[in-house]
C-alpha cells in the first residue's frame, strides 16, 4: 500500500512512539478492505510497539479501523483509508496515541482534558479536501486526551449511502452525538469554545487586559503575516488579531506561482507563515473577529467577543472571501448543493450533474477538476466569452462532459427544500430563461473584500476596497492597509506579502515621526 519513500518517512516518525498502540480493523471481502488491511500491515511492520487485530463489532462501519491503546482509553476511528490530505492525520493520530505530545498550547490541552460530558463526534471528509485535516486532527487529539470523547472520521466518497441519507453535501461536516455540530474548517480552540460555553468569555477578558501595541495587525493572511514579521523585526510591540490565521490561503488548493517555491498547498503555506511569525515576539490572538475601528491618538479595535485592543498604529489586512451570486435559493441551499470549494466538495457529487458559475481561471479550473469526478458539468459565464487563460480553455474544450454557456446570468438556484435540483439562467441577448436540472452549483465569481466593518471609518472604493496610497496609508492617520482588502490591483499571495511588508515599514516610520515606540523594557514587563 505504501511506497518505500513513505515507509521510510513513517518509520522515522514512529520511532517517537513510547506507548503500545493497538490497531483494530473491521473488514469485509471488499477491495477497499483489502487496501486498508495492506495499509495497516505496512504500519505494523514499521514499529514493534504497534499490533494489529481484526475485530467484528455490530453496527461499526466497514471497512474501518481504530487507533487505540490496549486499555481501551482512546476512542478514535477512521472509516476510510486516510491517504491524500488525510495521511498527516493518520501519522499524528499514531504519534499522539503512542504518547508523543501535541504542540498545541498547554492551557488548551488542559481545557480539553477537563471537559465534563460525553462527546461522540463524527466527521465526514473527502481525501481531496484541504480543510478537512484540521478538523479531523483536532477531534482526534480530543479523543486521545479525554476518554469521554470519541471521534470517527468518515470518507464520504466511501460511504455514499450514508452521505445521501444525512444529506451531507459539504465537507468537512461534523456531527456531535448524532446532531449537526458544524461545517467547514475549524481549529481545536474553536471546537472547544463551542463546547465550553465559558471559553469565549475567558478569552475576551484575557484580550481586554492586553497592553497598548505599537503596531496591531488585523488579519492573519499573507499580508498580515508579512506585516507582523517586518514590524517585529523593528523591535516594537506587535500584535496580530485574526478571525483565522492563514486567511483565504487555507482554502487554496495548489499554489504554483509563489516565487522560489515551485509547488505547495494553501494549508501548508499558512502553517509555514504562522511558524515564521511565531519565531518573533508577536502576540497572536486567533479566532477573533474585528467589529469596529475607532481612530484617535490611540487607535481602538473593538472585537465581536466584546473585548477591545488599542494601538499606536494599525495595519488592516482582512483579506477577501468568495463572492456570492446573491440570487434566490443560494443561501437556502448553501452546503446543500451550493458550494464554493470544488476540491473539498467535488467528491460528494461523484456521478452527478453540476454547474460552475464563472469563466475566469478559478471557474475553468473548477470545471476541469470536476469533470473527472461528476457525470456532467455546465459552465455558465456572464460575459460573451470566457476570461480564463487560453491554456485552460483548450483543456476545457477537450472534455466531452462539459458544456459552456456564455452571455448567461444565473437568476435562481432551485431545490426541493432539502437540496439543490437545478438552476435558472437568463440568456442575456434574448432575455429568455432556461432551467438546468442538476444536483450541485459551484460558485467561482471572484472575491469580496472583508471591509463592511470599516464603512464610514476609512475611505473605501465603490467595490468596498480600502483606498491606499503607494505607502499603504489609508485616509485615517496611523491606519495602514495591505493585501486583497485594498485597492492594490492583482490579488496574489506574493503581492499581498510585499504590500504587508511595505505597510509595516510605513507604520514604523509613522511611529518614529509621531511618537516614540514602546521601549523594549516596557515590552518585557508587559
Coordinates of N, CA, C and O in Angstrom, one line a residue, residues 19-20 22 67-76 96-98 140-151:
X19 N 4.5 4.5 23.8 CA 3.5 3.6 24.4 C 2.9 2.6 23.3 O 2.9 3.0 22.1
X20 N 2.4 1.5 23.8 CA 1.9 0.5 22.8 C 0.6 1.0 22.1 O -0.2 1.7 22.8
X22 N -2.6 -0.3 19.6 CA -3.4 -1.4 19.0 C -4.3 -0.9 17.9 O -5.1 0.0 18.1
X67 N -7.5 3.4 16.2 CA -6.1 3.5 16.7 C -6.3 3.8 18.2 O -6.8 4.8 18.6
X68 N -5.9 2.8 19.0 CA -6.1 2.9 20.4 C -5.0 2.4 21.2 O -4.0 1.9 20.7
X69 N -5.2 2.4 22.5 CA -4.3 1.8 23.5 C -4.9 0.5 24.0 O -6.2 0.3 24.0
X70 N -4.1 -0.5 24.4 CA -4.7 -1.8 24.9 C -5.7 -1.6 26.0 O -6.5 -2.5 26.2
X71 N -5.6 -0.5 26.8 CA -6.5 -0.4 27.9 C -7.9 0.2 27.5 O -8.8 0.4 28.3
X72 N -8.0 0.5 26.2 CA -9.3 1.0 25.7 C -9.6 2.4 26.0 O -10.8 2.8 25.9
X73 N -8.6 3.2 26.4 CA -8.9 4.6 26.9 C -9.0 5.6 25.7 O -9.4 6.7 26.0
X74 N -8.7 5.2 24.5 CA -8.8 6.1 23.4 C -9.8 5.6 22.4 O -9.8 4.4 22.0
X75 N -10.7 6.5 21.9 CA -11.8 6.0 21.0 C -11.7 6.9 19.7 O -12.3 7.9 19.6
X76 N -10.9 6.4 18.8 CA -10.6 7.1 17.6 C -10.6 6.1 16.4 O -10.0 5.1 16.5
X96 N 0.3 10.6 18.6 CA -0.4 11.0 19.8 C -0.9 9.9 20.7 O -0.8 9.9 21.9
X97 N -1.5 8.9 20.0 CA -1.9 7.7 20.8 C -0.7 7.0 21.4 O -0.8 6.5 22.5
X98 N 0.4 7.1 20.7 CA 1.6 6.4 21.1 C 2.4 7.3 22.1 O 3.6 6.9 22.4
X140 N -9.4 14.2 16.6 CA -8.6 13.0 17.0 C -7.8 13.3 18.3 O -7.8 12.5 19.2
X141 N -7.2 14.5 18.4 CA -6.5 14.9 19.5 C -7.4 14.9 20.8 O -7.0 14.5 21.9
X142 N -8.6 15.4 20.6 CA -9.5 15.5 21.7 C -9.8 14.1 22.2 O -9.9 13.8 23.4
X143 N -10.0 13.1 21.3 CA -10.3 11.7 21.7 C -9.1 11.1 22.4 O -9.3 10.2 23.2
X144 N -7.9 11.5 22.0 CA -6.7 11.0 22.7 C -6.6 11.5 24.1 O -6.2 10.8 25.1
X145 N -6.9 12.8 24.3 CA -6.7 13.5 25.6 C -7.8 13.2 26.6 O -7.6 13.2 27.8
X146 N -9.1 12.9 26.1 CA -10.2 12.8 27.1 C -10.9 11.5 26.7 O -11.5 11.3 25.7
X147 N -11.0 10.5 27.7 CA -11.6 9.2 27.4 C -13.1 9.3 27.2 O -13.7 8.3 26.7
X148 N -13.7 10.4 27.5 CA -15.2 10.6 27.3 C -15.5 11.2 26.0 O -16.6 11.5 25.7
X149 N -14.4 11.4 25.1 CA -14.6 11.9 23.8 C -14.3 10.8 22.8 O -13.2 10.2 22.9
X150 N -15.1 10.6 21.8 CA -14.8 9.7 20.7 C -14.9 10.4 19.4 O -15.6 11.4 19.3
X151 N -14.2 9.9 18.4 CA -14.3 10.5 17.1 C -14.1 9.5 16.0 O -13.3 8.6 16.1

